[in-house]
Tab-separated table of C-alpha atoms and ligand atoms in Angstrom:
chain	number	residue	atom	x	y	z
A	1	MET	CA	-153.366	74.588	33.398
A	2	THR	CA	-152.512	74.336	37.076
A	3	TYR	CA	-148.905	75.117	37.994
A	4	GLU	CA	-147.336	73.104	40.791
A	5	TRP	CA	-145.996	76.274	42.399
A	6	ALA	CA	-146.509	80.015	41.995
A	7	VAL	CA	-144.079	82.487	43.540
A	8	ILE	CA	-145.488	85.996	43.928
A	9	GLY	CA	-142.808	88.694	44.162
A	10	ALA	CA	-139.327	88.927	42.645
A	11	GLY	CA	-137.384	90.597	45.429
A	12	PRO	CA	-134.569	88.633	47.105
A	13	ALA	CA	-137.126	86.346	48.831
A	14	GLY	CA	-138.946	85.507	45.587
A	15	ILE	CA	-135.603	84.881	43.852
A	16	ALA	CA	-134.564	82.477	46.640
A	17	ALA	CA	-137.934	80.690	46.484
A	18	VAL	CA	-137.763	80.109	42.707
A	19	GLY	CA	-134.132	78.964	42.935
A	20	LYS	CA	-134.779	76.518	45.757
A	21	LEU	CA	-137.874	75.042	44.054
A	22	LEU	CA	-135.660	74.324	41.042
A	23	ASP	CA	-133.011	72.801	43.332
A	24	GLN	CA	-135.794	70.543	44.683
A	25	LYS	CA	-136.236	69.295	41.111
A	26	ILE	CA	-139.643	70.874	40.560
A	27	SER	CA	-139.981	71.088	36.774
A	28	ALA	CA	-139.270	74.643	35.561
A	29	LYS	CA	-142.396	74.569	33.379
A	30	LYS	CA	-144.484	73.890	36.494
A	31	ILE	CA	-143.271	77.009	38.301
A	32	LEU	CA	-144.995	80.345	37.691
A	33	TRP	CA	-143.212	83.522	38.837
A	34	ILE	CA	-145.150	86.807	39.032
A	35	ASP	CA	-143.882	90.362	39.617
A	36	PRO	CA	-144.733	93.744	38.082
A	37	ALA	CA	-141.091	94.556	37.249
A	38	PHE	CA	-138.527	91.780	37.988
A	39	LYS	CA	-136.042	94.392	39.220
A	40	VAL	CA	-135.001	92.676	42.495
A	41	GLY	CA	-137.890	94.201	44.432
A	42	ASP	CA	-137.366	97.066	46.840
A	43	PHE	CA	-133.840	95.812	47.489
A	44	GLY	CA	-132.890	96.451	43.858
A	45	THR	CA	-134.851	99.680	43.384
A	46	SER	CA	-135.503	101.693	46.560
A	47	TRP	CA	-132.543	100.618	48.702
A	48	ARG	CA	-129.653	100.322	46.241
A	49	ASN	CA	-127.719	103.228	47.741
A	50	VAL	CA	-128.259	102.179	51.353
A	51	HIS	CA	-125.309	100.866	53.312
A	52	SER	CA	-125.914	97.258	54.378
A	53	ASN	CA	-126.229	96.119	57.951
A	54	THR	CA	-124.846	92.695	57.033
A	55	LYS	CA	-121.383	91.682	55.871
A	56	ALA	CA	-120.700	91.228	52.148
A	57	GLY	CA	-119.737	87.604	52.925
A	58	LEU	CA	-123.351	86.783	53.857
A	59	PHE	CA	-124.524	88.053	50.473
A	60	LEU	CA	-122.030	85.675	48.820
A	61	ASP	CA	-123.310	82.818	51.015
A	62	PHE	CA	-126.837	83.565	49.732
A	63	LEU	CA	-125.746	83.484	46.088
A	64	LYS	CA	-123.671	80.320	46.456
A	65	ASP	CA	-126.271	78.350	48.416
A	66	CYS	CA	-128.582	77.743	45.463
A	67	GLN	CA	-127.410	75.630	42.523
A	68	ALA	CA	-130.074	76.971	40.163
A	69	PHE	CA	-128.643	80.497	40.518
A	70	ASN	CA	-125.525	79.369	38.579
A	71	TYR	CA	-123.618	82.093	40.381
A	72	ALA	CA	-120.294	80.212	40.426
A	73	GLN	CA	-120.072	80.507	36.630
A	74	VAL	CA	-120.429	84.282	36.533
A	75	GLN	CA	-119.071	85.498	39.850
A	76	GLU	CA	-116.028	87.125	38.216
A	77	LYS	CA	-118.333	89.688	36.582
A	78	PHE	CA	-119.345	91.243	39.869
A	79	GLU	CA	-117.592	93.620	42.238
A	80	LEU	CA	-119.230	91.905	45.230
A	81	GLY	CA	-116.686	89.051	45.221
A	82	ARG	CA	-113.794	91.523	45.314
A	83	LEU	CA	-115.045	93.338	48.442
A	84	ASN	CA	-113.801	92.425	51.914
A	85	PRO	CA	-116.302	89.718	52.979
A	86	GLU	CA	-116.017	90.837	56.604
A	87	GLU	CA	-117.160	94.383	55.819
A	88	THR	CA	-120.569	95.878	55.076
A	89	CYS	CA	-121.200	97.406	51.625
A	90	TYR	CA	-123.738	99.326	49.566
A	91	LEU	CA	-126.745	97.144	48.693
A	92	ARG	CA	-126.196	97.844	44.976
A	93	TYR	CA	-123.193	95.482	45.059
A	94	MET	CA	-125.643	92.668	45.864
A	95	ALA	CA	-128.464	94.026	43.676
A	96	GLU	CA	-126.271	93.600	40.562
A	97	PRO	CA	-125.723	89.809	40.824
A	98	LEU	CA	-129.336	89.396	41.990
A	99	GLN	CA	-130.508	91.088	38.789
A	100	TRP	CA	-128.337	88.684	36.793
A	101	VAL	CA	-129.818	85.706	38.680
A	102	THR	CA	-133.335	87.074	38.045
A	103	ASP	CA	-132.742	87.366	34.297
A	104	HIS	CA	-131.259	83.857	34.262
A	105	LEU	CA	-134.211	82.331	36.193
A	106	LYS	CA	-136.721	84.234	34.035
A	107	LYS	CA	-135.456	82.291	31.033
A	108	THR	CA	-136.071	79.018	32.875
A	109	VAL	CA	-139.455	79.202	34.638
A	110	GLU	CA	-142.796	80.572	33.416
A	111	ILE	CA	-143.252	84.253	34.188
A	112	ARG	CA	-146.036	86.823	34.255
A	113	GLN	CA	-145.077	90.487	34.503
A	114	ASP	CA	-148.141	91.644	36.403
A	115	LYS	CA	-149.482	92.465	39.851
A	116	VAL	CA	-151.565	89.884	41.683
A	117	GLN	CA	-154.928	91.347	42.731
A	118	GLY	CA	-156.157	88.530	44.938
A	119	LEU	CA	-156.162	84.836	45.785
A	120	LYS	CA	-158.851	82.316	46.492
A	121	ILE	CA	-159.105	78.604	47.147
A	122	SER	CA	-160.867	76.716	44.395
A	123	GLN	CA	-160.915	73.002	43.556
A	124	ARG	CA	-158.098	72.140	45.926
A	125	GLY	CA	-155.802	74.738	44.453
A	126	TRP	CA	-155.232	78.501	44.482
A	127	GLU	CA	-156.798	80.806	41.938
A	128	ILE	CA	-154.527	83.806	41.326
A	129	LYS	CA	-156.292	86.878	39.996
A	130	LEU	CA	-154.040	89.157	37.924
A	131	THR	CA	-154.838	92.536	36.378
A	132	GLN	CA	-155.003	90.553	33.120
A	133	GLY	CA	-156.539	87.134	33.539
A	134	THR	CA	-156.294	84.389	36.112
A	135	GLU	CA	-153.774	81.626	36.799
A	136	ARG	CA	-153.955	78.512	38.990
A	137	ALA	CA	-151.354	76.848	41.187
A	138	ALA	CA	-151.464	74.010	43.678
A	139	GLN	CA	-149.100	75.825	46.054
A	140	VAL	CA	-148.209	79.505	46.376
A	141	ILE	CA	-145.334	81.364	48.037
A	142	LEU	CA	-146.105	84.981	48.860
A	143	ALA	CA	-142.949	87.112	48.849
A	144	ILE	CA	-144.610	90.501	48.418
A	145	GLY	CA	-142.361	92.649	50.602
A	146	ALA	CA	-143.141	95.471	52.987
A	147	GLU	CA	-143.412	99.241	52.869
A	148	PRO	CA	-142.220	101.922	55.279
A	149	LYS	CA	-144.817	102.861	57.916
A	150	ASN	CA	-145.854	106.483	58.160
A	151	LEU	CA	-147.205	108.514	61.075
A	152	ALA	CA	-150.188	110.779	60.454
A	153	TYR	CA	-148.720	114.182	61.370
A	154	PRO	CA	-149.304	117.199	59.110
A	155	THR	CA	-145.592	118.063	58.664
A	156	PRO	CA	-144.526	117.503	55.034
A	157	LEU	CA	-142.895	114.116	54.709
A	158	ILE	CA	-139.601	113.054	53.169
A	159	PRO	CA	-140.296	109.510	51.861
A	160	MET	CA	-138.033	106.817	53.331
A	161	GLN	CA	-136.937	105.733	49.841
A	162	ASP	CA	-135.333	109.169	49.383
A	163	ALA	CA	-134.356	109.738	53.007
A	164	MET	CA	-132.258	106.534	52.921
A	165	ASP	CA	-130.372	107.677	49.812
A	166	HIS	CA	-127.396	109.859	50.724
A	167	GLU	CA	-127.706	111.905	47.519
A	168	ARG	CA	-131.484	112.018	46.956
A	169	ILE	CA	-132.221	113.259	50.479
A	170	THR	CA	-130.677	116.646	49.622
A	171	GLN	CA	-133.496	117.327	47.122
A	172	HIS	CA	-135.986	117.426	49.980
A	173	PHE	CA	-134.753	120.137	52.322
A	174	SER	CA	-133.343	123.640	52.150
A	175	PRO	CA	-130.506	125.080	54.275
A	176	GLU	CA	-132.989	126.807	56.630
A	177	ASP	CA	-135.094	123.728	57.398
A	178	THR	CA	-135.402	121.935	60.707
A	179	ILE	CA	-135.972	118.231	60.094
A	180	ALA	CA	-137.718	115.757	62.393
A	181	VAL	CA	-136.458	112.167	62.327
A	182	PHE	CA	-138.615	109.626	64.172
A	183	GLY	CA	-136.949	106.386	65.270
A	184	ALA	CA	-133.652	105.017	66.567
A	185	SER	CA	-133.066	101.939	64.405
A	186	HIS	CA	-130.363	101.268	61.784
A	187	SER	CA	-132.404	103.266	59.227
A	188	ALA	CA	-132.955	106.258	61.546
A	189	ILE	CA	-129.274	106.437	62.452
A	190	LEU	CA	-128.205	106.282	58.787
A	191	ILE	CA	-130.602	109.131	57.983
A	192	ILE	CA	-129.373	111.298	60.875
A	193	LYS	CA	-125.751	110.634	59.865
A	194	SER	CA	-126.532	111.611	56.299
A	195	LEU	CA	-128.303	114.842	57.361
A	196	ILE	CA	-125.354	115.774	59.555
A	197	GLU	CA	-122.893	115.129	56.714
A	198	HIS	CA	-125.047	117.360	54.485
A	199	LYS	CA	-124.875	120.063	57.192
A	200	ALA	CA	-128.642	120.278	57.806
A	201	LYS	CA	-129.350	123.301	59.972
A	202	ARG	CA	-131.197	121.499	62.775
A	203	ILE	CA	-132.294	117.895	63.260
A	204	ILE	CA	-134.695	116.794	65.986
A	205	ASN	CA	-134.634	113.067	66.661
A	206	PHE	CA	-137.768	111.683	68.365
A	207	TYR	CA	-136.777	108.420	70.054
A	208	ARG	CA	-138.591	105.894	72.232
A	209	GLY	CA	-135.754	103.969	73.890
A	210	PRO	CA	-131.994	103.613	74.266
A	211	LEU	CA	-129.975	102.695	71.193
A	212	ARG	CA	-129.468	98.969	70.778
A	213	TYR	CA	-126.181	97.503	69.579
A	214	ALA	CA	-125.599	94.011	68.187
A	215	VAL	CA	-123.212	91.981	70.374
A	216	TYR	CA	-121.139	89.266	68.659
A	217	MET	CA	-120.945	86.153	70.857
A	218	ASP	CA	-119.092	82.927	69.910
A	219	ASN	CA	-121.735	81.457	67.605
A	220	TRP	CA	-124.666	83.839	67.808
A	221	ILE	CA	-125.403	87.557	67.815
A	222	LEU	CA	-127.356	89.270	70.574
A	223	PHE	CA	-129.837	91.775	69.048
A	224	ASP	CA	-128.969	90.393	65.617
A	225	ASP	CA	-132.158	91.755	64.034
A	226	THR	CA	-132.659	94.967	65.943
A	227	GLY	CA	-129.160	96.065	66.980
A	228	LEU	CA	-126.883	98.555	65.244
A	229	LYS	CA	-123.909	96.971	63.503
A	230	GLY	CA	-120.642	97.841	61.778
A	231	LYS	CA	-119.920	101.434	60.806
A	232	THR	CA	-123.418	102.584	61.784
A	233	ALA	CA	-122.898	101.303	65.341
A	234	GLU	CA	-119.477	102.938	65.479
A	235	TRP	CA	-120.917	106.273	64.337
A	236	ALA	CA	-123.814	106.085	66.803
A	237	ARG	CA	-121.490	105.329	69.734
A	238	GLN	CA	-119.359	108.364	68.883
A	239	ASN	CA	-122.066	110.837	67.949
A	240	ILE	CA	-125.265	109.866	69.711
A	241	ASP	CA	-124.118	108.072	72.821
A	242	GLY	CA	-120.879	110.114	72.710
A	243	ILE	CA	-120.774	113.817	71.833
A	244	LEU	CA	-123.963	115.022	70.167
A	245	PRO	CA	-123.288	117.130	67.021
A	246	SER	CA	-124.325	120.762	67.557
A	247	ASN	CA	-127.153	120.559	64.958
A	248	LEU	CA	-128.735	117.440	66.514
A	249	GLU	CA	-131.251	117.414	69.383
A	250	ARG	CA	-132.818	114.265	70.757
A	251	VAL	CA	-136.210	114.304	72.488
A	252	TYR	CA	-138.278	111.481	73.914
A	253	SER	CA	-141.195	110.790	71.587
A	254	ASN	CA	-144.206	111.505	73.809
A	255	GLN	CA	-147.210	113.692	72.991
A	256	ALA	CA	-145.930	116.693	74.969
A	257	ASN	CA	-142.607	116.721	73.058
A	258	ILE	CA	-144.297	116.120	69.718
A	259	ASP	CA	-146.669	119.061	70.379
A	260	LEU	CA	-143.741	121.248	71.363
A	261	TYR	CA	-141.078	120.319	68.810
A	262	LEU	CA	-142.806	119.051	65.680
A	263	PRO	CA	-144.350	122.457	64.775
A	264	GLN	CA	-140.746	123.776	64.663
A	265	CYS	CA	-139.931	121.295	61.874
A	266	GLN	CA	-140.442	121.948	58.150
A	267	LYS	CA	-139.930	118.274	57.172
A	268	ALA	CA	-140.468	114.913	58.873
A	269	ILE	CA	-138.944	111.478	58.259
A	270	TYR	CA	-140.575	108.410	59.801
A	271	ALA	CA	-138.012	105.651	60.263
A	272	VAL	CA	-140.434	103.658	62.401
A	273	GLY	CA	-140.536	100.256	60.761
A	274	PHE	CA	-142.189	98.461	57.871
A	275	GLU	CA	-145.584	96.906	57.204
A	276	ARG	CA	-146.488	94.056	54.887
A	277	ARG	CA	-147.992	94.958	51.504
A	278	HIS	CA	-151.673	94.165	51.222
A	279	LEU	CA	-152.987	91.269	49.188
A	280	ALA	CA	-156.632	90.184	49.326
A	281	ILE	CA	-157.373	86.538	50.063
A	282	GLU	CA	-161.046	85.761	49.550
A	283	GLY	CA	-162.766	84.740	52.765
A	284	PHE	CA	-160.131	86.269	55.073
A	285	GLU	CA	-160.071	89.793	56.452
A	286	HIS	CA	-156.327	89.801	57.227
A	287	ILE	CA	-153.435	87.604	56.260
A	288	GLU	CA	-152.175	85.779	59.336
A	289	TYR	CA	-149.277	83.353	59.300
A	290	VAL	CA	-147.672	80.932	61.716
A	291	GLN	CA	-144.573	82.961	62.524
A	292	GLU	CA	-142.334	79.986	63.219
A	293	CYS	CA	-142.939	78.280	59.837
A	294	GLY	CA	-144.578	80.734	57.400
A	295	ILE	CA	-147.801	78.765	56.894
A	296	ILE	CA	-150.798	80.966	56.009
A	297	ALA	CA	-153.134	78.204	54.775
A	298	PRO	CA	-152.744	74.770	53.158
A	299	GLY	CA	-150.614	75.360	50.072
A	300	LEU	CA	-150.078	79.056	50.890
A	301	PHE	CA	-146.861	80.273	52.533
A	302	GLY	CA	-145.479	83.669	53.499
A	303	PHE	CA	-141.792	84.446	53.026
A	304	GLY	CA	-139.335	87.364	53.102
A	305	ILE	CA	-139.559	90.686	54.917
A	306	ALA	CA	-143.385	90.564	54.811
A	307	PHE	CA	-143.489	87.296	56.787
A	308	PRO	CA	-140.291	87.040	58.820
A	309	GLU	CA	-139.472	83.970	60.857
A	310	ALA	CA	-139.946	84.429	64.612
A	311	LYS	CA	-137.169	82.639	66.464
A	312	TYR	CA	-136.042	82.654	70.095
A	313	ASN	CA	-132.442	83.632	70.780
A	314	PRO	CA	-130.466	81.818	73.507
A	315	PHE	CA	-131.953	84.255	76.100
A	316	ASN	CA	-135.460	83.264	75.013
A	317	VAL	CA	-136.082	86.654	73.454
A	318	LEU	CA	-138.258	86.386	70.343
A	319	GLU	CA	-136.679	87.989	67.259
A	320	HIS	CA	-138.069	88.437	63.761
A	321	ARG	CA	-135.318	87.386	61.383
A	322	VAL	CA	-134.892	89.683	58.400
A	323	GLY	CA	-131.941	89.518	56.021
A	324	LEU	CA	-130.975	87.695	52.860
A	325	TRP	CA	-128.936	84.921	54.436
A	326	LYS	CA	-131.606	84.415	57.112
A	327	PHE	CA	-134.239	84.040	54.373
A	328	MET	CA	-132.138	81.353	52.666
A	329	ASP	CA	-131.471	79.478	55.896
A	330	TYR	CA	-135.197	79.584	56.773
A	331	LEU	CA	-136.202	78.383	53.310
A	332	ASN	CA	-133.795	75.454	53.537
A	333	ARG	CA	-135.588	74.350	56.716
A	334	MET	CA	-139.172	75.174	55.643
A	335	LEU	CA	-139.408	74.170	51.990
A	336	PRO	CA	-139.508	70.419	52.801
A	337	VAL	CA	-142.443	71.182	55.155
A	338	TRP	CA	-144.234	73.429	52.669
A	339	MET	CA	-143.921	70.786	49.937
A	340	LYS	CA	-145.989	68.410	52.078
A	341	TYR	CA	-148.640	70.876	53.284
A	342	THR	CA	-151.002	70.744	50.308
A	343	LEU	CA	-154.722	71.395	49.912
B	401	FAD	C1	-133.562	100.031	54.190
B	401	FAD	C2	-133.323	98.552	54.251
B	401	FAD	C3	-132.024	98.045	54.329
B	401	FAD	C4	-131.813	96.664	54.358
B	401	FAD	N1	-130.534	96.206	54.446
B	401	FAD	C5	-130.310	94.875	54.431
B	401	FAD	C6	-128.984	94.366	54.485
B	401	FAD	O1	-128.033	95.098	54.610
B	401	FAD	N2	-128.812	93.025	54.428
B	401	FAD	C7	-129.848	92.167	54.326
B	401	FAD	O2	-129.621	90.952	54.254
B	401	FAD	N3	-131.122	92.609	54.310
B	401	FAD	C8	-131.376	93.945	54.380
B	401	FAD	N4	-132.670	94.410	54.358
B	401	FAD	C9	-133.760	93.466	54.551
B	401	FAD	C10	-134.260	92.703	53.321
B	401	FAD	O3	-133.226	91.961	52.739
B	401	FAD	C11	-134.904	93.597	52.278
B	401	FAD	O4	-135.986	94.266	52.868
B	401	FAD	C12	-135.405	92.843	51.047
B	401	FAD	O5	-135.785	93.793	50.064
B	401	FAD	C13	-136.601	91.956	51.356
B	401	FAD	O6	-136.865	91.179	50.244
B	401	FAD	P1	-138.339	90.693	49.850
B	401	FAD	O7	-138.161	89.883	48.630
B	401	FAD	O8	-138.983	90.087	51.032
B	401	FAD	O9	-139.161	92.031	49.533
B	401	FAD	P2	-139.000	93.146	48.388
B	401	FAD	O10	-137.580	93.403	48.077
B	401	FAD	O11	-139.820	94.314	48.836
B	401	FAD	O12	-139.693	92.503	47.092
B	401	FAD	C14	-141.068	92.261	47.019
B	401	FAD	C15	-141.473	92.144	45.568
B	401	FAD	O13	-142.829	91.681	45.511
B	401	FAD	C16	-143.522	92.427	44.521
B	401	FAD	N5	-144.955	92.419	44.814
B	401	FAD	C17	-145.588	93.000	45.858
B	401	FAD	N6	-146.921	92.801	45.766
B	401	FAD	C18	-147.118	92.071	44.643
B	401	FAD	C19	-148.287	91.563	44.007
B	401	FAD	N7	-149.500	91.772	44.513
B	401	FAD	N8	-148.130	90.872	42.849
B	401	FAD	C20	-146.891	90.642	42.324
B	401	FAD	N9	-145.746	91.105	42.905
B	401	FAD	C21	-145.872	91.821	44.042
B	401	FAD	C22	-142.928	93.821	44.635
B	401	FAD	O14	-143.199	94.588	43.476
B	401	FAD	C23	-141.444	93.478	44.815
B	401	FAD	O15	-140.832	93.318	43.551
B	401	FAD	C24	-132.909	95.779	54.335
B	401	FAD	C25	-134.210	96.301	54.278
B	401	FAD	C26	-134.417	97.663	54.233
B	401	FAD	C27	-135.823	98.173	54.180
């Protein structure tokens, strides 16, 4: 059989896509949802103990925006609704209701617990190759997520998934270690803060530019996607742009400094961004998408952190919009377009 829609990935983006297809009255039996685990993607597994860079209220907006989620009927169960909506929170508070929504949607649409190996166009539809068998869908949404980038230096690495976890990071260094942290984004600052709180002996932060802070204007946010926010911004102003803690050194990340300082480090953490997971599409070397509307090919659309929307801010600076509420807002605008762009 050919499904009307397949959604690949069950992180927050895949959850939003399935929910909004149902809200558009696509028959549940005509929607196929594929993921190897259905555990809310990286958001629900790797990043649970990370402090959010968005307010809890935006997570609630995400959950309440989709009728098919049925969140209103169960909201009392979750701590998220009892947090201050104006404050940031641990991502686990959002991962819990998202897992409930996932389990609820899984009972509604058709699912395959598997990893997609590749896609190809055939007979005006998409053939989806799984590790076990093949499925077909007229239209496909790819919500496959992204992984932390690494740099190819020989220093032993602390993986980002552990570096971002305030408890797990301690398993990776001893009291005598000097630790290199590359980057100056929200993630890098959280890691440095955590290492300082754990009294790491010496931290060397390799940075490429000044810190960037989000600025709240009347109805928009300058550096919304790249700027430091909330408690992380506060901490960075006091400790990085204020008085540097005695165990923290900051060096510009050029070759001379890397040659000089990196050999002094026993561990390295690369908080230098994320790259889209690979998925083979027959006949194409790379996946390219139209960044303003997510179109990869007729009937094939990219969504979520792997394919963020590029949008100009009021100063005409192009930003790539990543965040749960931004995904939902984008989907509300794009789904009517995607529904018409068929093979
Ligand atoms: C450290 C960190 C902190 C963040 N903090 C916030 C925050 O505070 N607020 C906020 O709004 N956003 C935040 N984000 C951004 C964003 O919300 C998350 O990155 C979110 O996890 C992105 O959701 P996703 O569904 O696009 O990808 P993911 O969560 O990565 O999910 C992708 C899913 O696709 C599956 N998949 C991949 N390949 C295949 C395949 N071939 N076949 C089948 N399934 C496949 C994966 O197994 C996974 O389940 C943060 C991101 C990071 C990295």
